[in-house]
Amino acid sequence: MKVTITVNGKETSAEVEDRTLLVHYLRDVLNLTATNVGCDTTTCGACTVLLDGESVKSCTVLAAQADGREVTTVEGLAGEDGTMHPVQKAFHEQHGLQCGFCTPGMVMATVSLLKENPRPTEEQVRAGLEGNLCRCTGYHNIVKAVLAAAEETA
Amino acid sequence: MSVLGTRVVRIEDPRLLTTGATYVDDLRIPQLAGAAFVTYVRSPLAHARITGIDVSAAAEAPGVVAVFTANDLDDVPPPPADNPLAEPLLAKDVVRYVGEPVAMVITETRAQGEDAVELVAVDYEPLDAVVDVEEAAKDEVLLFPEAGTNIVAPNGPEEFDDAPFAECEVVIERTFRNQRVAPVPMEVRSAAAAWDGERVTVWSSNQNAQTTRMIIAGGLGVEPDKVRVITPDVGGGFGAKIGVDRDTVLVAWAARRLGRAVRWTETRSESLIAMQHGRAQVHKVKLGGNRDGKILAYRMDFMQDAGAYPRVGPLLANFTTLMVPAVYEIPTVQIRSKVVLTNTTPVGAYRGAGRPEATATIERLVDIFADEIGMDPAEVRRRNLIPADKFPYTTATGLVYDSGEYVKALDRVLEAAGYEELRAEQERRRAAGDTKLLGIGLSSYVEVTALDFPNGETGRVVIHRDGSATVYTGSHTQGQGHATSWAMIVQDQLGIPMDKVTVIHGDTDAIPVGTGTYASRSLQVGGIAVHECAVKIKEQARELAARELEADPADLVLDTDSGAWHVQGVPGTKLDWARLAELAGEDGLTADVHFKPSRPTFPFGAHLAVVEVDTETGLVRLVRHISLDDAGPLINPILAEGQRHGGIAQGVAQALYEEMAYDAEGNPVTASLADYSMISAAELPSFELLTMETPTDVNPLGVKGIGEAGTIGATPAVQNAVVDALSHLGVRHIEMPATPERVWKAINEARGSEKRAAQ
């Protein structure tokens, strides 16, 4: 089937299998490889992107379900001039990443979290990121980064 | 001012945050254009004889390029005849664990591979499986009948001498399990291969390109110079990506057989059952001491579950053995170990690799001993810790602890935690009959880092004519931040700003000799190699500058703030690095060093965990975690903290949540992240870190390793805290992970015995 999806502001279109997942459309059709696949069970959140502004795990969304809609990945977050989004900047400044594999999903989940709740408490941040797993950071600096980004954007 | 010791944010981050890293599965390069995809057929049985494999249906399936079984592997060296326990590339006659690769399907797309593996019909004749390590040690079911035993590497005395225990006022005997856990790097195993004539390039998600190259060359039966290994960005390793599995060797083999590029990325479920696991030891222990708190004798008789093939099992047991005496001065220490094969996934290195196991056990025993003699566990530790004036200290296992301040570390943690107030709060809650009890757990630890110390590391620094520098390192990063640290070391020595330093690693064509990143060795071996390169370059530059400025080399000064040389007292005439590289001429300004440390180092510390245990549900919540991890001077405190945070989380996870479990038939029951309880942000508090810097004399920067510290210290502190919360009920021990079910049962058993006592 043919899908047309606006990704990071640009309209894209391709013929895909019915079963093609959004994450594979992004990675294999568009070569946007920042969005990662970390599990088979929608548990780890490495594939988190925004679909019409809401965070979704793109490994359990069919490309067909995104047809005619807008997707934002971490590649589309920084400004045209390369200026990092406040969330990206906060992750950098707070050392909120190590190997970087969970990072794109973590950043997108954070963008979505702060949209819903611009001034979260530490506890709310921890609960809000429960669906995004990281093996490197112990979450300590990720939580700090989210709180710093909230401070910056509020 | 030196950049070392300052909080420098990572130079590698902007790329990772904006366009994403480039892991193997992300490679979109011409060599891999049109690569076929590998999917493995894995054994669904823990132990079985293969009586036939029919690949005909799979071969006809859409997109299938080829299906290979062990019979197709006719052009690789056979397993060595003198090793009956050798691991084949594909299982031929017998499968020994669920997840063992039996056949490989090569398809045009990943999805076609998932369809086609279902069509490979393997006939299995089930054999009895042995899953429990103690059962396996009885040798009733043999994994390799020709070997005659499942026991691989027995070590230690036939009989123990009981006399030292007979003289003790208190003797405790216990059996502890250090459960099997999965390393779970967020990036699973992944590889790709493309041949160009007689030479193959393999891209692999791995902690060391050079070892991978040797293993692949050996597996294929080609000379190492016919293999180039590139390890691009790596999404975590934690020890599980040291060396390379047969799954990766086969990718290179299939690319050769097909004359076509091939790639492979496993699924998470495959990763959980087929990538090596960690820990998996059973410790039978005996500890004796007097009522004054002095520990006099300690015995550890343990088994390492190696899984279905030995791999590094003997090494893990050896690491545990070495660290058995831990932080304490104990007159008698007795150790025996066995490495035992079971019908489970092979066990390998995982953050700490053999060392956390030793610490977990003695720290649990010290608490039980303290309980038994009615003394505060902090006081028992203080009375037995090796005093600061005894360093360097030679242990019963022959290690020489370089430097340490164990009592100070413990006291600082106690003070920061407000230990007395915590105990008072604990008492208040108990007295009030609160259903949320407080538990306070301690651990003191010492670990060994760069234990492979005879293995050196390669460093090379090149200064270019634009004044920039390139660093080549045999070390590797899977998130530790080498690019930043190595650049800081160069800036510190040479005054070349970090943003003009490029760090290259993980390509055997660029760095043919290297050992990689594991055992917390990177900084103290690889980092020191870079440091020594910079020192050498400085001396070369001094000579060049002296010649140019017609001065005595001894009078030349490098101003590291501006990165320029001048004659002492004549700051007006300067030579910068660009000019010096030019003066060096054709040969350039280059230094190569292969640094070999003389000894390993021994970081140490203390952790204190505070938990709340809900007596109604058995749920444990970690509410505070205070740690002091001393690894000598810190090059970049931000990076060191990051390593500690990650380590603590993994340590807490082992104590409370994570376990890779099998049923009695050897079926893994935690084969997805929906079942394997990996720790998330919601289960953790922010950690409270204390610093102390006790240098080592083993290397010129005085640095030790920090990568595994958090894990080693955290696990026993948390486990001790859980038991401590319930100790007044008579609970003496709870196995890891302290799941709500286990905790609830322990509470109920203790209450049952209370009731019985009252009757």
mmCIF file of N, CA and C in Angstrom, chain B residues 208-294:
data_model
loop_
_atom_site.group_PDB
_atom_site.id
_atom_site.type_symbol
_atom_site.label_atom_id
_atom_site.label_comp_id
_atom_site.label_asym_id
_atom_site.label_seq_id
_atom_site.Cartn_x
_atom_site.Cartn_y
_atom_site.Cartn_z
ATOM 1 N N ASN B 208 35.668 -4.503 21.570
ATOM 2 C CA ASN B 208 37.062 -4.539 21.127
ATOM 3 C C ASN B 208 37.182 -5.066 19.713
ATOM 4 N N ALA B 209 37.571 -4.200 18.808
ATOM 5 C CA ALA B 209 37.676 -4.570 17.389
ATOM 6 C C ALA B 209 38.784 -5.595 17.159
ATOM 7 N N GLN B 210 39.893 -5.430 17.867
ATOM 8 C CA GLN B 210 41.063 -6.255 17.563
ATOM 9 C C GLN B 210 40.871 -7.722 17.959
ATOM 10 N N THR B 211 40.264 -7.967 19.123
ATOM 11 C CA THR B 211 39.997 -9.357 19.515
ATOM 12 C C THR B 211 38.978 -9.972 18.560
ATOM 13 N N THR B 212 37.989 -9.164 18.193
ATOM 14 C CA THR B 212 36.978 -9.637 17.256
ATOM 15 C C THR B 212 37.637 -10.099 15.961
ATOM 16 N N ARG B 213 38.592 -9.308 15.509
ATOM 17 C CA ARG B 213 39.293 -9.661 14.275
ATOM 18 C C ARG B 213 39.986 -11.020 14.394
ATOM 19 N N MET B 214 40.670 -11.272 15.515
ATOM 20 C CA MET B 214 41.377 -12.540 15.689
ATOM 21 C C MET B 214 40.394 -13.714 15.717
ATOM 22 N N ILE B 215 39.262 -13.507 16.394
ATOM 23 C CA ILE B 215 38.285 -14.596 16.517
ATOM 24 C C ILE B 215 37.657 -14.898 15.153
ATOM 25 N N ILE B 216 37.337 -13.856 14.404
ATOM 26 C CA ILE B 216 36.725 -14.078 13.092
ATOM 27 C C ILE B 216 37.727 -14.754 12.149
ATOM 28 N N ALA B 217 38.967 -14.291 12.167
ATOM 29 C CA ALA B 217 39.985 -14.906 11.310
ATOM 30 C C ALA B 217 40.141 -16.383 11.673
ATOM 31 N N GLY B 218 40.195 -16.680 12.959
ATOM 32 C CA GLY B 218 40.316 -18.060 13.411
ATOM 33 C C GLY B 218 39.112 -18.896 12.994
ATOM 34 N N GLY B 219 37.933 -18.320 13.157
ATOM 35 C CA GLY B 219 36.692 -19.032 12.839
ATOM 36 C C GLY B 219 36.586 -19.352 11.358
ATOM 37 N N LEU B 220 37.058 -18.431 10.512
ATOM 38 C CA LEU B 220 36.956 -18.635 9.065
ATOM 39 C C LEU B 220 38.150 -19.390 8.500
ATOM 40 N N GLY B 221 39.229 -19.459 9.303
ATOM 41 C CA GLY B 221 40.441 -20.105 8.812
ATOM 42 C C GLY B 221 41.197 -19.235 7.826
ATOM 43 N N VAL B 222 41.227 -17.921 8.075
ATOM 44 C CA VAL B 222 42.018 -17.020 7.220
ATOM 45 C C VAL B 222 43.029 -16.266 8.087
ATOM 46 N N GLU B 223 44.013 -15.697 7.443
ATOM 47 C CA GLU B 223 45.003 -14.914 8.181
ATOM 48 C C GLU B 223 44.344 -13.632 8.705
ATOM 49 N N PRO B 224 44.762 -13.157 9.888
ATOM 50 C CA PRO B 224 44.147 -11.947 10.452
ATOM 51 C C PRO B 224 44.209 -10.736 9.516
ATOM 52 N N ASP B 225 45.253 -10.660 8.672
ATOM 53 C CA ASP B 225 45.327 -9.482 7.801
ATOM 54 C C ASP B 225 44.267 -9.501 6.699
ATOM 55 N N LYS B 226 43.532 -10.599 6.596
ATOM 56 C CA LYS B 226 42.436 -10.677 5.622
ATOM 57 C C LYS B 226 41.128 -10.169 6.227
ATOM 58 N N VAL B 227 41.196 -9.753 7.476
ATOM 59 C CA VAL B 227 39.979 -9.318 8.175
ATOM 60 C C VAL B 227 40.169 -7.894 8.688
ATOM 61 N N ARG B 228 39.223 -7.035 8.363
ATOM 62 C CA ARG B 228 39.193 -5.703 8.953
ATOM 63 C C ARG B 228 37.916 -5.623 9.798
ATOM 64 N N VAL B 229 38.060 -5.214 11.038
ATOM 65 C CA VAL B 229 36.875 -5.068 11.893
ATOM 66 C C VAL B 229 36.678 -3.602 12.247
ATOM 67 N N ILE B 230 35.464 -3.151 12.067
ATOM 68 C CA ILE B 230 35.100 -1.788 12.452
ATOM 69 C C ILE B 230 33.985 -1.889 13.491
ATOM 70 N N THR B 231 34.207 -1.257 14.613
ATOM 71 C CA THR B 231 33.160 -1.204 15.636
ATOM 72 C C THR B 231 32.685 0.243 15.698
ATOM 73 N N PRO B 232 31.587 0.548 15.020
ATOM 74 C CA PRO B 232 31.134 1.939 15.008
ATOM 75 C C PRO B 232 30.571 2.316 16.378
ATOM 76 N N ASP B 233 29.625 3.214 16.452
ATOM 77 C CA ASP B 233 29.044 3.509 17.765
ATOM 78 C C ASP B 233 28.449 2.220 18.336
ATOM 79 N N VAL B 234 28.633 2.041 19.618
ATOM 80 C CA VAL B 234 28.162 0.817 20.279
ATOM 81 C C VAL B 234 27.192 1.207 21.384
ATOM 82 N N GLY B 235 26.012 0.622 21.324
ATOM 83 C CA GLY B 235 24.952 1.009 22.248
ATOM 84 C C GLY B 235 24.964 0.236 23.550
ATOM 85 N N GLY B 236 26.082 0.290 24.230
ATOM 86 C CA GLY B 236 26.208 -0.390 25.517
ATOM 87 C C GLY B 236 26.797 -1.778 25.350
ATOM 88 N N GLY B 237 27.565 -2.188 26.348
ATOM 89 C CA GLY B 237 28.187 -3.512 26.292
ATOM 90 C C GLY B 237 28.109 -4.215 27.635
ATOM 91 N N PHE B 238 28.556 -3.536 28.689
ATOM 92 C CA PHE B 238 28.511 -4.064 30.061
ATOM 93 C C PHE B 238 29.226 -5.400 30.198
ATOM 94 N N GLY B 239 30.193 -5.643 29.342
ATOM 95 C CA GLY B 239 30.953 -6.892 29.410
ATOM 96 C C GLY B 239 30.456 -7.948 28.453
ATOM 97 N N ALA B 240 29.188 -7.831 28.050
ATOM 98 C CA ALA B 240 28.601 -8.878 27.210
ATOM 99 C C ALA B 240 29.035 -8.765 25.753
ATOM 100 N N LYS B 241 29.662 -7.651 25.399
ATOM 101 C CA LYS B 241 30.141 -7.514 24.016
ATOM 102 C C LYS B 241 31.665 -7.581 23.931
ATOM 103 N N ILE B 242 32.274 -8.268 24.901
ATOM 104 C CA ILE B 242 33.705 -8.567 24.783
ATOM 105 C C ILE B 242 33.805 -9.849 23.978
ATOM 106 N N GLY B 243 34.778 -9.887 23.113
ATOM 107 C CA GLY B 243 34.891 -11.074 22.268
ATOM 108 C C GLY B 243 33.730 -11.068 21.310
ATOM 109 N N VAL B 244 33.592 -12.108 20.545
ATOM 110 C CA VAL B 244 32.527 -12.090 19.559
ATOM 111 C C VAL B 244 31.908 -13.469 19.506
ATOM 112 N N ASP B 245 30.601 -13.506 19.393
ATOM 113 C CA ASP B 245 29.897 -14.782 19.386
ATOM 114 C C ASP B 245 29.929 -15.413 17.994
ATOM 115 N N ARG B 246 29.586 -16.701 17.967
ATOM 116 C CA ARG B 246 29.581 -17.423 16.693
ATOM 117 C C ARG B 246 28.602 -16.797 15.710
ATOM 118 N N ASP B 247 27.540 -16.177 16.254
ATOM 119 C CA ASP B 247 26.545 -15.542 15.395
ATOM 120 C C ASP B 247 27.205 -14.513 14.471
ATOM 121 N N THR B 248 28.211 -13.826 14.979
ATOM 122 C CA THR B 248 28.913 -12.802 14.194
ATOM 123 C C THR B 248 29.908 -13.431 13.214
ATOM 124 N N VAL B 249 30.624 -14.467 13.668
ATOM 125 C CA VAL B 249 31.552 -15.160 12.764
ATOM 126 C C VAL B 249 30.777 -15.681 11.551
ATOM 127 N N LEU B 250 29.585 -16.194 11.802
ATOM 128 C CA LEU B 250 28.774 -16.769 10.722
ATOM 129 C C LEU B 250 28.319 -15.713 9.720
ATOM 130 N N VAL B 251 28.140 -14.489 10.176
ATOM 131 C CA VAL B 251 27.760 -13.413 9.247
ATOM 132 C C VAL B 251 28.881 -13.223 8.218
ATOM 133 N N ALA B 252 30.123 -13.226 8.700
ATOM 134 C CA ALA B 252 31.270 -13.087 7.794
ATOM 135 C C ALA B 252 31.372 -14.298 6.876
ATOM 136 N N TRP B 253 31.084 -15.471 7.454
ATOM 137 C CA TRP B 253 31.148 -16.707 6.649
ATOM 138 C C TRP B 253 30.092 -16.692 5.537
ATOM 139 N N ALA B 254 28.864 -16.293 5.901
ATOM 140 C CA ALA B 254 27.776 -16.299 4.920
ATOM 141 C C ALA B 254 28.051 -15.305 3.797
ATOM 142 N N ALA B 255 28.636 -14.178 4.137
ATOM 143 C CA ALA B 255 28.952 -13.184 3.107
ATOM 144 C C ALA B 255 29.967 -13.757 2.112
ATOM 145 N N ARG B 256 30.895 -14.569 2.634
ATOM 146 C CA ARG B 256 31.887 -15.204 1.741
ATOM 147 C C ARG B 256 31.202 -16.247 0.864
ATOM 148 N N ARG B 257 30.400 -17.097 1.485
ATOM 149 C CA ARG B 257 29.744 -18.180 0.744
ATOM 150 C C ARG B 257 28.837 -17.626 -0.356
ATOM 151 N N LEU B 258 28.147 -16.509 -0.047
ATOM 152 C CA LEU B 258 27.179 -15.968 -1.005
ATOM 153 C C LEU B 258 27.806 -14.958 -1.969
ATOM 154 N N GLY B 259 29.017 -14.499 -1.658
ATOM 155 C CA GLY B 259 29.623 -13.456 -2.483
ATOM 156 C C GLY B 259 28.789 -12.187 -2.471
ATOM 157 N N ARG B 260 28.249 -11.914 -1.305
ATOM 158 C CA ARG B 260 27.329 -10.785 -1.201
ATOM 159 C C ARG B 260 27.364 -10.243 0.226
ATOM 160 N N ALA B 261 27.188 -8.952 0.373
ATOM 161 C CA ALA B 261 27.172 -8.378 1.713
ATOM 162 C C ALA B 261 25.979 -8.925 2.496
ATOM 163 N N VAL B 262 26.209 -9.100 3.802
ATOM 164 C CA VAL B 262 25.191 -9.714 4.662
ATOM 165 C C VAL B 262 25.136 -8.922 5.953
ATOM 166 N N ARG B 263 23.960 -8.772 6.520
ATOM 167 C CA ARG B 263 23.872 -8.102 7.819
ATOM 168 C C ARG B 263 22.914 -8.840 8.749
ATOM 169 N N TRP B 264 23.072 -8.576 10.034
ATOM 170 C CA TRP B 264 22.280 -9.290 11.041
ATOM 171 C C TRP B 264 22.102 -8.405 12.269
ATOM 172 N N THR B 265 20.886 -8.325 12.742
ATOM 173 C CA THR B 265 20.621 -7.692 14.035
ATOM 174 C C THR B 265 19.591 -8.554 14.741
ATOM 175 N N GLU B 266 19.930 -9.003 15.929
ATOM 176 C CA GLU B 266 19.010 -9.906 16.620
ATOM 177 C C GLU B 266 17.830 -9.124 17.188
ATOM 178 N N THR B 267 16.801 -9.855 17.566
ATOM 179 C CA THR B 267 15.673 -9.229 18.253
ATOM 180 C C THR B 267 15.991 -9.199 19.747
ATOM 181 N N ARG B 268 15.207 -8.455 20.515
ATOM 182 C CA ARG B 268 15.453 -8.406 21.962
ATOM 183 C C ARG B 268 15.257 -9.781 22.595
ATOM 184 N N SER B 269 14.239 -10.510 22.145
ATOM 185 C CA SER B 269 14.017 -11.835 22.734
ATOM 186 C C SER B 269 15.186 -12.766 22.444
ATOM 187 N N GLU B 270 15.690 -12.694 21.212
ATOM 188 C CA GLU B 270 16.884 -13.491 20.893
ATOM 189 C C GLU B 270 18.028 -13.079 21.798
ATOM 190 N N SER B 271 18.172 -11.782 21.984
ATOM 191 C CA SER B 271 19.272 -11.279 22.790
ATOM 192 C C SER B 271 19.176 -11.820 24.213
ATOM 193 N N LEU B 272 17.955 -11.841 24.755
ATOM 194 C CA LEU B 272 17.796 -12.289 26.143
ATOM 195 C C LEU B 272 18.110 -13.769 26.313
ATOM 196 N N ILE B 273 17.893 -14.570 25.264
ATOM 197 C CA ILE B 273 18.173 -16.005 25.430
ATOM 198 C C ILE B 273 19.508 -16.435 24.829
ATOM 199 N N ALA B 274 20.055 -15.626 23.904
ATOM 200 C CA ALA B 274 21.248 -16.111 23.201
ATOM 201 C C ALA B 274 22.499 -15.287 23.463
ATOM 202 N N MET B 275 22.349 -14.079 23.953
ATOM 203 C CA MET B 275 23.537 -13.319 24.345
ATOM 204 C C MET B 275 23.906 -13.778 25.756
ATOM 205 N N GLN B 276 25.180 -13.794 26.049
ATOM 206 C CA GLN B 276 25.611 -14.345 27.334
ATOM 207 C C GLN B 276 24.960 -13.632 28.528
ATOM 208 N N HIS B 277 24.798 -14.389 29.595
ATOM 209 C CA HIS B 277 24.273 -13.842 30.845
ATOM 210 C C HIS B 277 25.420 -13.567 31.817
ATOM 211 N N GLY B 278 25.051 -12.986 32.964
ATOM 212 C CA GLY B 278 26.073 -12.704 33.974
ATOM 213 C C GLY B 278 25.734 -13.307 35.331
ATOM 214 N N ARG B 279 26.753 -13.222 36.251
ATOM 215 C CA ARG B 279 26.628 -13.700 37.639
ATOM 216 C C ARG B 279 26.413 -15.236 37.660
ATOM 217 N N ALA B 280 25.277 -15.706 38.198
ATOM 218 C CA ALA B 280 24.964 -17.143 38.225
ATOM 219 C C ALA B 280 25.971 -17.945 39.052
ATOM 220 N N GLN B 281 26.085 -17.605 40.326
ATOM 221 C CA GLN B 281 26.936 -18.378 41.229
ATOM 222 C C GLN B 281 26.131 -18.822 42.452
ATOM 223 N N VAL B 282 26.561 -19.943 43.011
ATOM 224 C CA VAL B 282 26.010 -20.399 44.291
ATOM 225 C C VAL B 282 27.163 -20.466 45.286
ATOM 226 N N HIS B 283 27.003 -19.782 46.399
ATOM 227 C CA HIS B 283 28.075 -19.706 47.395
ATOM 228 C C HIS B 283 27.681 -20.446 48.668
ATOM 229 N N LYS B 284 28.452 -21.465 49.019
ATOM 230 C CA LYS B 284 28.290 -22.090 50.347
ATOM 231 C C LYS B 284 29.366 -21.462 51.214
ATOM 232 N N VAL B 285 28.923 -20.797 52.275
ATOM 233 C CA VAL B 285 29.905 -20.021 53.031
ATOM 234 C C VAL B 285 29.834 -20.307 54.528
ATOM 235 N N LYS B 286 30.948 -20.039 55.177
ATOM 236 C CA LYS B 286 31.062 -20.243 56.617
ATOM 237 C C LYS B 286 31.902 -19.099 57.164
ATOM 238 N N LEU B 287 31.386 -18.446 58.187
ATOM 239 C CA LEU B 287 32.135 -17.319 58.757
ATOM 240 C C LEU B 287 32.173 -17.478 60.264
ATOM 241 N N GLY B 288 33.348 -17.326 60.821
ATOM 242 C CA GLY B 288 33.488 -17.469 62.272
ATOM 243 C C GLY B 288 34.132 -16.246 62.893
ATOM 244 N N GLY B 289 33.685 -15.912 64.104
ATOM 245 C CA GLY B 289 34.267 -14.766 64.788
ATOM 246 C C GLY B 289 33.938 -14.785 66.256
ATOM 247 N N ASN B 290 34.382 -13.754 66.935
ATOM 248 C CA ASN B 290 34.128 -13.653 68.369
ATOM 249 C C ASN B 290 33.090 -12.585 68.672
ATOM 250 N N ARG B 291 32.597 -12.607 69.885
ATOM 251 C CA ARG B 291 31.533 -11.677 70.275
ATOM 252 C C ARG B 291 32.013 -10.232 70.379
ATOM 253 N N ASP B 292 33.344 -10.055 70.348
ATOM 254 C CA ASP B 292 33.866 -8.678 70.332
ATOM 255 C C ASP B 292 33.814 -8.089 68.919
ATOM 256 N N GLY B 293 33.250 -8.834 67.971
ATOM 257 C CA GLY B 293 33.082 -8.313 66.619
ATOM 258 C C GLY B 293 34.190 -8.681 65.657
ATOM 259 N N LYS B 294 35.210 -9.386 66.129
ATOM 260 C CA LYS B 294 36.337 -9.713 65.251
ATOM 261 C C LYS B 294 36.032 -10.986 64.442
#
